Coordinates of C-alpha atoms in Angstrom, one line a residue:
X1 CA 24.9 -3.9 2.1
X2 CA 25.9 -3.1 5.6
X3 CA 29.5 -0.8 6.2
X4 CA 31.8 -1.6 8.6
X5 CA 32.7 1.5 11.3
X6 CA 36.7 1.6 12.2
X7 CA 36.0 -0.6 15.1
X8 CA 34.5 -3.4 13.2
X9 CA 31.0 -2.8 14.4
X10 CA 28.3 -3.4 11.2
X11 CA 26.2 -0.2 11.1
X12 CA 23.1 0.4 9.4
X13 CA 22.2 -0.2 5.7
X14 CA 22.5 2.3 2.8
X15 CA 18.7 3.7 3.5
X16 CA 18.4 4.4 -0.2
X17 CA 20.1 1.8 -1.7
X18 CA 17.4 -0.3 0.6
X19 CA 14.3 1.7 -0.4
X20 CA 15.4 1.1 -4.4
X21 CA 15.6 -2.7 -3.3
X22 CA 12.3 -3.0 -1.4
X23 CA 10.4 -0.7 -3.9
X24 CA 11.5 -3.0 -6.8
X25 CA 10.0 -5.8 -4.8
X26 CA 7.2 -3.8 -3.9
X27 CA 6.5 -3.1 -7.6
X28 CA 6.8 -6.2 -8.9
X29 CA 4.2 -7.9 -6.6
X30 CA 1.9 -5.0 -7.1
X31 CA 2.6 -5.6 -10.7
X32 CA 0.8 -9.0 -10.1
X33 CA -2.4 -7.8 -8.5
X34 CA -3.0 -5.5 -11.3
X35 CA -2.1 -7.2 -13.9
X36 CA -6.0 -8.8 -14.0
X37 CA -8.0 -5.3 -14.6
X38 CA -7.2 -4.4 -18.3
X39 CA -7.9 -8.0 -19.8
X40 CA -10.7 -9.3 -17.4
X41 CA -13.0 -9.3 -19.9
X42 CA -10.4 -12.0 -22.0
X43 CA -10.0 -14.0 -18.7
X44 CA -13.7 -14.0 -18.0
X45 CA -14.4 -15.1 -21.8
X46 CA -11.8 -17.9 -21.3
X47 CA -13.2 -19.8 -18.1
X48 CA -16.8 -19.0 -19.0
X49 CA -16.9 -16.5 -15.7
X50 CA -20.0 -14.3 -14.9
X51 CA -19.6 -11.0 -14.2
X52 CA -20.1 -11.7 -10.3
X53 CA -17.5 -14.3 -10.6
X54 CA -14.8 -12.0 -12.6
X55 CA -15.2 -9.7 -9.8
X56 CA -13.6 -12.2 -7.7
X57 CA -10.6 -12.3 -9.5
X58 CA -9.7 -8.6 -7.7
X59 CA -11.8 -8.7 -4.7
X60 CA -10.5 -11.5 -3.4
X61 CA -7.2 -9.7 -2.8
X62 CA -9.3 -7.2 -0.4
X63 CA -10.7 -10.6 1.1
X64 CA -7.5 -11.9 2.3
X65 CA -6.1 -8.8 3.4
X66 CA -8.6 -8.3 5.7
X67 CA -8.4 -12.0 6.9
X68 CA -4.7 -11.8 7.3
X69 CA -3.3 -8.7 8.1
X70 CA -3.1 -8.9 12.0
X71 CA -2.0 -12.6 11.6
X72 CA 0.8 -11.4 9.4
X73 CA 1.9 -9.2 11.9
X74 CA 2.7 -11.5 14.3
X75 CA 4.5 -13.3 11.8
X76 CA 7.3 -10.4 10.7
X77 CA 7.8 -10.1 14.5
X78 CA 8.7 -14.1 14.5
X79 CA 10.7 -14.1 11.5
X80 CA 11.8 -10.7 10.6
X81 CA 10.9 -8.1 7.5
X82 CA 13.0 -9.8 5.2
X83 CA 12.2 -13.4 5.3
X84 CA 8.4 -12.4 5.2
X85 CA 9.5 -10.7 2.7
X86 CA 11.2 -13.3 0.6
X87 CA 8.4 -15.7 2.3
X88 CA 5.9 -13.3 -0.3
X89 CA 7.8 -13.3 -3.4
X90 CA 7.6 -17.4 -3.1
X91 CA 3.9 -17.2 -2.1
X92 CA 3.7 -14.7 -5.7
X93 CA 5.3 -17.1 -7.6
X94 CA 3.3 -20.4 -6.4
X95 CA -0.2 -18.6 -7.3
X96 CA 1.1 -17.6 -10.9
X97 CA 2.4 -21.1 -11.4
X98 CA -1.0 -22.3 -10.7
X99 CA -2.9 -19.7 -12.5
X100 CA -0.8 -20.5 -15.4
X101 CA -2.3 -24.2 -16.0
X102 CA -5.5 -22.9 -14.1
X103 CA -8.4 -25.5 -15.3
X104 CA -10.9 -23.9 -14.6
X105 CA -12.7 -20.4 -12.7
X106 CA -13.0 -21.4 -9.5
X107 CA -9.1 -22.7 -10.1
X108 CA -7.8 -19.0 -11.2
X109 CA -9.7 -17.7 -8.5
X110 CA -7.9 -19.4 -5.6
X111 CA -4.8 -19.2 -7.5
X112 CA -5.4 -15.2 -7.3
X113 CA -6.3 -15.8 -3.4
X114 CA -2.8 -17.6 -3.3
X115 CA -1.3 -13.8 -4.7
X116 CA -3.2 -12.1 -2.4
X117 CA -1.4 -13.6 0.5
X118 CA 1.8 -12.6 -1.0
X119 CA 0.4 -9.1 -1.1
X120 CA -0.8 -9.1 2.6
X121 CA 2.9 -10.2 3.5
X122 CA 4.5 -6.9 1.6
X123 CA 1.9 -4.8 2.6
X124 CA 3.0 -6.0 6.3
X125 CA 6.6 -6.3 6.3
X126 CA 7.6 -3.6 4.1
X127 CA 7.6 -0.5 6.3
X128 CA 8.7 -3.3 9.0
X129 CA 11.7 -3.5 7.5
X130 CA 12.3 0.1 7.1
X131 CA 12.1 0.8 10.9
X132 CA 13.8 -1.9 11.1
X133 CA 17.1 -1.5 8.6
X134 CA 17.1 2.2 8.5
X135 CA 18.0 4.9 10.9
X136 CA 15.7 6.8 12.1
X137 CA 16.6 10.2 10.7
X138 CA 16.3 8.6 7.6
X139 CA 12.9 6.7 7.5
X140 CA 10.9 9.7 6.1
X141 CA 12.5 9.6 3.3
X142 CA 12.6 5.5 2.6
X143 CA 9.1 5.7 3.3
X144 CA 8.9 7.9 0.7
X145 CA 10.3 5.7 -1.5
X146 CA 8.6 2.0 -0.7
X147 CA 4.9 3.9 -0.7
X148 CA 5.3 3.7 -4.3
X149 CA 5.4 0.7 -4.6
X150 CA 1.3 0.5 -5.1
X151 CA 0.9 3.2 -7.6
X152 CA 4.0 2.2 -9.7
X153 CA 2.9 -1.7 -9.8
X154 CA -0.5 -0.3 -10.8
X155 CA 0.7 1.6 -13.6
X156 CA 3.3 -1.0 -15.1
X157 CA 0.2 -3.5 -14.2
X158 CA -2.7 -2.0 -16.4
X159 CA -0.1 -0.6 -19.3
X160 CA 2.1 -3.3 -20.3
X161 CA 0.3 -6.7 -19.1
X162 CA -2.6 -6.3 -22.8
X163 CA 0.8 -6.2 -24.5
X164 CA 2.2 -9.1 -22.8
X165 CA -0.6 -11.0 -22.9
X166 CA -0.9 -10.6 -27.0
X167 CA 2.8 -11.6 -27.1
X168 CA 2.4 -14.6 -24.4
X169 CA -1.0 -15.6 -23.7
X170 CA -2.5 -16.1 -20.4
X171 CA -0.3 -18.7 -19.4
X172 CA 2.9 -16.6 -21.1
X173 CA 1.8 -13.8 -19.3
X174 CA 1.7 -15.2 -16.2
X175 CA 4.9 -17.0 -15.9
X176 CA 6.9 -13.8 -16.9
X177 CA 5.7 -11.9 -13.9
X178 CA 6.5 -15.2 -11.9
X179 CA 9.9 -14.8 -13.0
X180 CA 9.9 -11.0 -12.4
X181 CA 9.2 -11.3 -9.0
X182 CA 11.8 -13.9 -8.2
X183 CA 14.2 -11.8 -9.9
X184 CA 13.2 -9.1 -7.5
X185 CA 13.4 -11.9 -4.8
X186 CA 16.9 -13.0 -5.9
X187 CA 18.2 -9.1 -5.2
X188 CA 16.5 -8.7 -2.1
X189 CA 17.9 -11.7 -0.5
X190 CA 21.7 -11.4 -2.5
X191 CA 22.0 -6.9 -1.3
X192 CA 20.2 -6.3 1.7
X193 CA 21.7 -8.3 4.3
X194 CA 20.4 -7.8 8.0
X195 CA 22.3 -5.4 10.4
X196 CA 23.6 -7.7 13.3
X197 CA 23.6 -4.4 15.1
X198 CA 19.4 -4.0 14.3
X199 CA 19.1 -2.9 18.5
X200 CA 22.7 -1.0 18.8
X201 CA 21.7 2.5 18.1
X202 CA 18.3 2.3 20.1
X203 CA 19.7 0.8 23.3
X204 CA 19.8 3.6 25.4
X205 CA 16.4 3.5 26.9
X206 CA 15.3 6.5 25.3
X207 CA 12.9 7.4 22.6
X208 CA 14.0 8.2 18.9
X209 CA 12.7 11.6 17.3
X210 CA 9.8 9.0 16.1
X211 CA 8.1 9.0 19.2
X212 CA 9.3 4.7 19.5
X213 CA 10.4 3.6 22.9
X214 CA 13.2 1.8 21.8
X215 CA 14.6 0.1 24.4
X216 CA 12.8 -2.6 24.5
X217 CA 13.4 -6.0 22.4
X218 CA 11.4 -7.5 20.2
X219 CA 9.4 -10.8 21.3
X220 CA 8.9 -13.8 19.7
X221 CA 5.6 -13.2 17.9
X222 CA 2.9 -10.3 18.5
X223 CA -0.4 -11.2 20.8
X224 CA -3.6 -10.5 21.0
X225 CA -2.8 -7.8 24.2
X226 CA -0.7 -6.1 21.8
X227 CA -3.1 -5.4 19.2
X228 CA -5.1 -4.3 22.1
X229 CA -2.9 -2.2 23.5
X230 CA -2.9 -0.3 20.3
X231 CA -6.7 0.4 20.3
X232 CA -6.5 4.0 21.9
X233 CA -8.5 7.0 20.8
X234 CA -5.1 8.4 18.9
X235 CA -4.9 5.4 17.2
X236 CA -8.5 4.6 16.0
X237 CA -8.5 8.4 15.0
X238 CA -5.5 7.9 12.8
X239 CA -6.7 4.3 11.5
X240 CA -10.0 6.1 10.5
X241 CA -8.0 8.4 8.5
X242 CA -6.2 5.9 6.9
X243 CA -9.3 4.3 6.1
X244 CA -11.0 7.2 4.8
X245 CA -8.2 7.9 2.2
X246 CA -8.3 4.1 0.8
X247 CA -11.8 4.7 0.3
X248 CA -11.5 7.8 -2.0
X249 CA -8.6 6.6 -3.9
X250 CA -10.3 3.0 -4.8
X251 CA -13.3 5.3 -5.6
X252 CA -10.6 7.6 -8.1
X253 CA -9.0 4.8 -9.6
X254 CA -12.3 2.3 -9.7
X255 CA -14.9 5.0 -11.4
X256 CA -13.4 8.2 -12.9
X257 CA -12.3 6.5 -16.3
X258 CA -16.5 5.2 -16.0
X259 CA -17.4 8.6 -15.4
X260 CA -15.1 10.1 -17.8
X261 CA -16.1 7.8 -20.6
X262 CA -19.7 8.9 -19.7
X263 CA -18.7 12.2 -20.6
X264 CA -16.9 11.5 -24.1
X265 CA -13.4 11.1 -23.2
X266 CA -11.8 8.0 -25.0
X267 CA -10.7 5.1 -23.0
X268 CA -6.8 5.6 -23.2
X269 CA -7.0 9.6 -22.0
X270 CA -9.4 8.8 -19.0
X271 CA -7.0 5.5 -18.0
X272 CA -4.2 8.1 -17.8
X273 CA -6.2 10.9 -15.9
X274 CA -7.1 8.2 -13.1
X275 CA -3.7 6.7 -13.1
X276 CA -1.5 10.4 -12.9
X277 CA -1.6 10.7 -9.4
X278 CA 0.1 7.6 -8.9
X279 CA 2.8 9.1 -11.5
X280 CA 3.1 12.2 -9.6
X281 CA 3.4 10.4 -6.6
X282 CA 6.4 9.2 -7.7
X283 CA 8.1 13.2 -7.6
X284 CA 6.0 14.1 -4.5
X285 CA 6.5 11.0 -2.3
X286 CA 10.1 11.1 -1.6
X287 CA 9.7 15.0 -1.1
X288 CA 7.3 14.3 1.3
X289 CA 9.3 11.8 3.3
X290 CA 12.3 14.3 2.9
X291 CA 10.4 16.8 4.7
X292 CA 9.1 15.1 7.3
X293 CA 13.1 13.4 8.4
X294 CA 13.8 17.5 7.8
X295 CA 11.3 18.6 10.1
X296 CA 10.6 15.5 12.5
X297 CA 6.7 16.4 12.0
X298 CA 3.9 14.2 10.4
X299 CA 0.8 15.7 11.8
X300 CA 1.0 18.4 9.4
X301 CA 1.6 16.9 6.4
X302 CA -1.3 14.2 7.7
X303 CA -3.9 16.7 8.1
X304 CA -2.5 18.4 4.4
X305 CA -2.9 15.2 2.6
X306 CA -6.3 14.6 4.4
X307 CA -7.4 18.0 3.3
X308 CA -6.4 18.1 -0.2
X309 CA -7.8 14.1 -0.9
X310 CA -11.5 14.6 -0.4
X311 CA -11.8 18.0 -3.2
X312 CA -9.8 15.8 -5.6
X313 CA -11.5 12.5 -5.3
X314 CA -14.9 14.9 -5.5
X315 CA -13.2 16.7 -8.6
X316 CA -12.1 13.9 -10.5
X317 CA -15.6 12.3 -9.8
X318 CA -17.7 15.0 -11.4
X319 CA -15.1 17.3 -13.8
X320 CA -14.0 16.6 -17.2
X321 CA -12.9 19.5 -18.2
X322 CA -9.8 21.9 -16.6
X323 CA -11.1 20.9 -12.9
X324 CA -10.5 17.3 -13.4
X325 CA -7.0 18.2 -14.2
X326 CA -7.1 20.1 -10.9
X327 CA -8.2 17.3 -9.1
X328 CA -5.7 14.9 -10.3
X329 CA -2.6 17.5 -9.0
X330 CA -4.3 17.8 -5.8
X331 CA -4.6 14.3 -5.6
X332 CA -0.7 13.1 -6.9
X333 CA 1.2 16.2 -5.4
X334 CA -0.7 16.5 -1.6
X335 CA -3.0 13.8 -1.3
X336 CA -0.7 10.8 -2.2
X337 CA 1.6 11.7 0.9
X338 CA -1.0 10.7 3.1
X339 CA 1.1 6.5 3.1
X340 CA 3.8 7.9 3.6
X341 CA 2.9 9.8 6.5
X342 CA 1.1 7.2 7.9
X343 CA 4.4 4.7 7.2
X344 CA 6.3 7.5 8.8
X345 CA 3.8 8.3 11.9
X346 CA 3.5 4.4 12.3
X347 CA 5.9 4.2 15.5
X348 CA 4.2 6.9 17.5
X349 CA 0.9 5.0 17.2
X350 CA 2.9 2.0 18.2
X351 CA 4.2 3.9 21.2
X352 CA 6.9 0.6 21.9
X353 CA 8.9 -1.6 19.2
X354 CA 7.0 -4.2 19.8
X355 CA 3.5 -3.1 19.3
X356 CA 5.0 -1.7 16.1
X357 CA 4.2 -5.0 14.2
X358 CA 1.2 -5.2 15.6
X359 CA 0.5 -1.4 14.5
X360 CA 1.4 -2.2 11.0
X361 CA -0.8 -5.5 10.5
X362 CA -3.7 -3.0 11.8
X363 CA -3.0 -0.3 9.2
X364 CA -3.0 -3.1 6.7
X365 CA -6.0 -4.5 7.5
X366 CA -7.5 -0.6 7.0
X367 CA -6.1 -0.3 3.5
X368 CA -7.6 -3.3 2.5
X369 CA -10.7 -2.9 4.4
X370 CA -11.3 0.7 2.7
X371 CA -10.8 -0.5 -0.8
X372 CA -13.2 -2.7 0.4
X373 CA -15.5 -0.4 1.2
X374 CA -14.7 1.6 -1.3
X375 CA -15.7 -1.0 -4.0
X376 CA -19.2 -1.7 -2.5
X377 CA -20.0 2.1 -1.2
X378 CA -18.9 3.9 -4.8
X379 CA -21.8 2.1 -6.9
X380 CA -24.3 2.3 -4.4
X381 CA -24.0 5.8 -4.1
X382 CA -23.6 6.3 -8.2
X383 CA -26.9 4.4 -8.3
X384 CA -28.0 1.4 -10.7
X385 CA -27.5 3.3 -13.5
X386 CA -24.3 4.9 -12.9
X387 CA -25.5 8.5 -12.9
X388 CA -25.1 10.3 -9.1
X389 CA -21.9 11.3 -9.8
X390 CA -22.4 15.1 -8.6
X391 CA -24.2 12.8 -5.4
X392 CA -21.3 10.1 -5.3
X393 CA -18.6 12.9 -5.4
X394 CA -20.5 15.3 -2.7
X395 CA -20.0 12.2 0.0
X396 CA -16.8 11.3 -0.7
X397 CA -15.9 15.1 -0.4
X398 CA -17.1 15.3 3.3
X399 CA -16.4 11.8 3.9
X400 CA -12.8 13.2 3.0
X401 CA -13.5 16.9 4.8
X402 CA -14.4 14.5 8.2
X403 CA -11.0 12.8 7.7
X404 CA -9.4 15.8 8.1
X405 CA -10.9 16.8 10.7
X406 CA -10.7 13.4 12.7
X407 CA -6.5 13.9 11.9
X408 CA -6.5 17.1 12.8
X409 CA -7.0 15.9 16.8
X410 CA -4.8 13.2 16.1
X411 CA -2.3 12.9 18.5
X412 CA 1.3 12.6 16.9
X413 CA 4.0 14.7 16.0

C-alpha cells in the first residue's frame, strides 16, 4: 500500500511488496494455461477429441494472443494496469466456469479461448503496471520478479493439476483454480492501491535513467500512429530478439522430454530437466533485474541472454547425458534473463510514456507469435518421424547465434 511523506503527499508503492502481489497473480493465471498439458490425453478421451482437435486446447492461447495483443494495449492505457488486471482474473474465472460443465469439444475449446484472453490481458498489463506503480530505480528488480510468473505457473501447472484432477475430476479441477485466481484477484484489488501521485516524480520534463520521456501524460487509449511510431529499426531489431528467444524456449519445453524419452530417460526425470530452467529462473531473475537497477544497463545482459539461449536450447535438444545438464544451467541462469531485460528495456523502445502501452501490446504479440512459431517450426525441422534432432538443434542454435547478433546493434542502454 502506498506511504504517506511528512507533507501528506502519497508516494510510490512498496516495489516488492507489489512484485510478490502481481507475481501471485501472474502465477495463478499461468497456472490455468498449463494446467491442460499433463492430462490432455484424459481430456481428449473424455469429449472424444482427435489429436488435431486436442491440439487446440493449447494453441488456441497462441491464437488469441496474437489476435489481441495490440488491442489490449490500448485498453491498459484507457483503464489502467490494475483494472485490466482485475478485468483478467474475471475473464479466468468465466472460462473455468464454463469449462467446468463444458458439453462438449468444441465447448472446452472456446472456454479455453475465453482463458486465453485473460492471459493476453496479464501478459499486457503486468509490466504496465510496474512502470507504472514503481519507481524507476526500482523496476529492474520488480521486473525480475513478475517475469516469473510464466515459468512458476508452468511448473505448479504440469506438477500438481494430475493430482488434482484424481482428487477432483475435471470439473473439481477446474473450479479450484477458478477460485485460486480470484483469491489472487481479491489481494490484488484489497493491497495494491494506485498512487494518486502516478505523474509526480516524472513531471519535470526530463527523462528517467530508463531512457522514457516522462513528461508527457498518458491519453485516453493508444492508436494506430502509436504503434507506428514504434516500428523503428531499434525496435524491430529488439522485437526480433524477443521473438527468437520464444521460439527456442517453446522448442525446450515442447520437445526435450520427446527427445529425452527417445533416448531412455523415464518420463518424470526428462519433465524435470525441461522444466529446471524455469526453477532456476526463479534465483537468477531477480539477480538479473537487481543488476540492471545497479547498473542502469540492459544491452549487456540482452546480448548475454541472447548468447547463452541458442547453445542451450541446441544442448538440451541433442544431449542426454552431462551436456544436457549444461544446457539446462545455461538456459535457467543466463538465458531466462532475456524477459526481464526486455520488461526492463521496454521504455527505451517506447521512447515516450505513451507509446509505452503500445510497446508492450507489441512485445506480447511477439511472445505469443514465437511460441507460435515455435510449435509449427520444431516438428518440421525434427521430421515426420521425430528423428533430426542433431538437424532441429543445429537451426535453433544459429537461429539463437543471429539473435545475438541482431541485439547486439540494438540500440538501448
Amino acid at each position: 500500500m502506498p506511504k504517506s511523506t511528512q507533507s501528506g503527499a502519497p508516494v510510490r508503492l512498496n516495489h516488492l511488496l507489489l512484485g510478490a502481489v502481481l507475481l501471485v497473480v501472474g502465477t495463478s493465471v499461468a497456472i490455468v494455461q498449463y494446467k491442460v498439458p499433463s492430462i490432455l490425453v484424459d481430456i481428449m478421451s473424455a469429449y472424444g477429441m482427435t489429436s488435431a482437435t486436442g491440439s487446440w486446447l493449447m494453441s488456441i492461447f497462441t491464437a488469441m494472443g496474437i489476435v489481441l495483443s495490440l488491442p489490449t494495449g490500448s485498453l491498459a492505457k484507457r483503464l489502467g494496469p490494475k483494472n485490466v488486471l482485475l478485468l483478467g482474473c474475471s475473464i479466468v474465472v468465466l472460462g473455468s466456469v464454463i469449462g467446468a460443465w463444458a458439453t462438449s469439444a468444441w465447448v472446452m475449446i472456446a472456454s479455453r479461448a475465453i482463458e486465453g484472453v485473460a492471459f493476453v490481458f496479464v501478459s499486457v498489463a503486468g509490466p504496465l503496471a510496474v512502470d507504472k506503480y514503481v519507481a524507476h530505480e526500482h523496476r529492474g528488480t520488480v521486473n525480475g520478479i513478475w517475469s516469473l510468473w510464466i515459468c512458476l505457473g508452468s511448473v505448479v501447472g504440469a506438477t500438481a493439476t494430475p493430482m488434482v484432477f484424481e482428487a477432483l475430476g475435471l470439473t473439481g479441477a477446474w473450479l479450484a483454480y477458478a477460485v485460486i485466481v480470484a483469491a489472487a484477484a481479491v489481494v490484488l484489488a484489497v493491497v495494491v492501491r494506485v498512487p494518486k501521485d502516478r505523474f509526480s516524480s516524472d513531471s519535470l520534463g526530463s527523462a528517467d535513467r530508463n531512457g522514457i520521456e516522462t513528461s508527457e501524460l498518458v491519453e485516453p487509449r493508444a492508436t494506430a500512429r502509436d504503434y507506428l511510431a514504434i516500428i523503428r529499426p531499434h525496435a524491430l531489431i529488439f522485437l526480433f530478439a524477443y521473438l527468437v528467444f520464444n521460439i527456442e524456449m517453446l522448442a525446450v519445453l515442447s520437445y526435450t522430454p520427446t527427445f529425452l524419452q527417445s533416448r531412455g530417460m523415464n518420463a518424470s526425470l526428462s519433465g524435470f530437466a525441461s522444466s529446471l530452467p524455469g526453477l532456476l529462473a526463479v534465483v537468477s531473475s531477480p539477480l538479473i533485474g537487481k543488476l540492471i537497477d545497479k547498473t542502469g544497463r540492459t544491452k549487456p545482459f540482452f546480448v548475454a541472454a541472447l548468447l547463452a539461449s541458442g547453445p542451450a536450447t541446441f544442448l538440451m535438444l541433442t544431449q542426454s547425458g552431462p551436456l544436457l545438464w549444461v544446457g539446462a544451467l545455461l538456459m535457467g541462469l543466463i538465458g531466462y534473463g532475456l524477459p526481464v531485460v526486455s520488461f526492463s528495456a521496454l521504455p527505451q523502445i517506447a521512447g515516450k510514456r505513451s507509446l509505452l502501452p503500445a510497446a508492450t501490446g507489441a512485445l506480447t504479440l511477439v511472445m505469443c507469435l514465437g511460441e507460435f512459431l515455435g510449435s509449427l517450426v520444431t516438428p518440421l525441422l525434427l521430421g515426420p518421424d521425430l528423428s533430426n534432432w542433431t538437424f532441429c538443434g543445429t537451426v535453433m542454435l544459429a537461429l539463437g547465434l543471429t539473435g545475438a547478433v541482431a541485439a547486439a546493434f540494438c540500440r538501448i542502454k
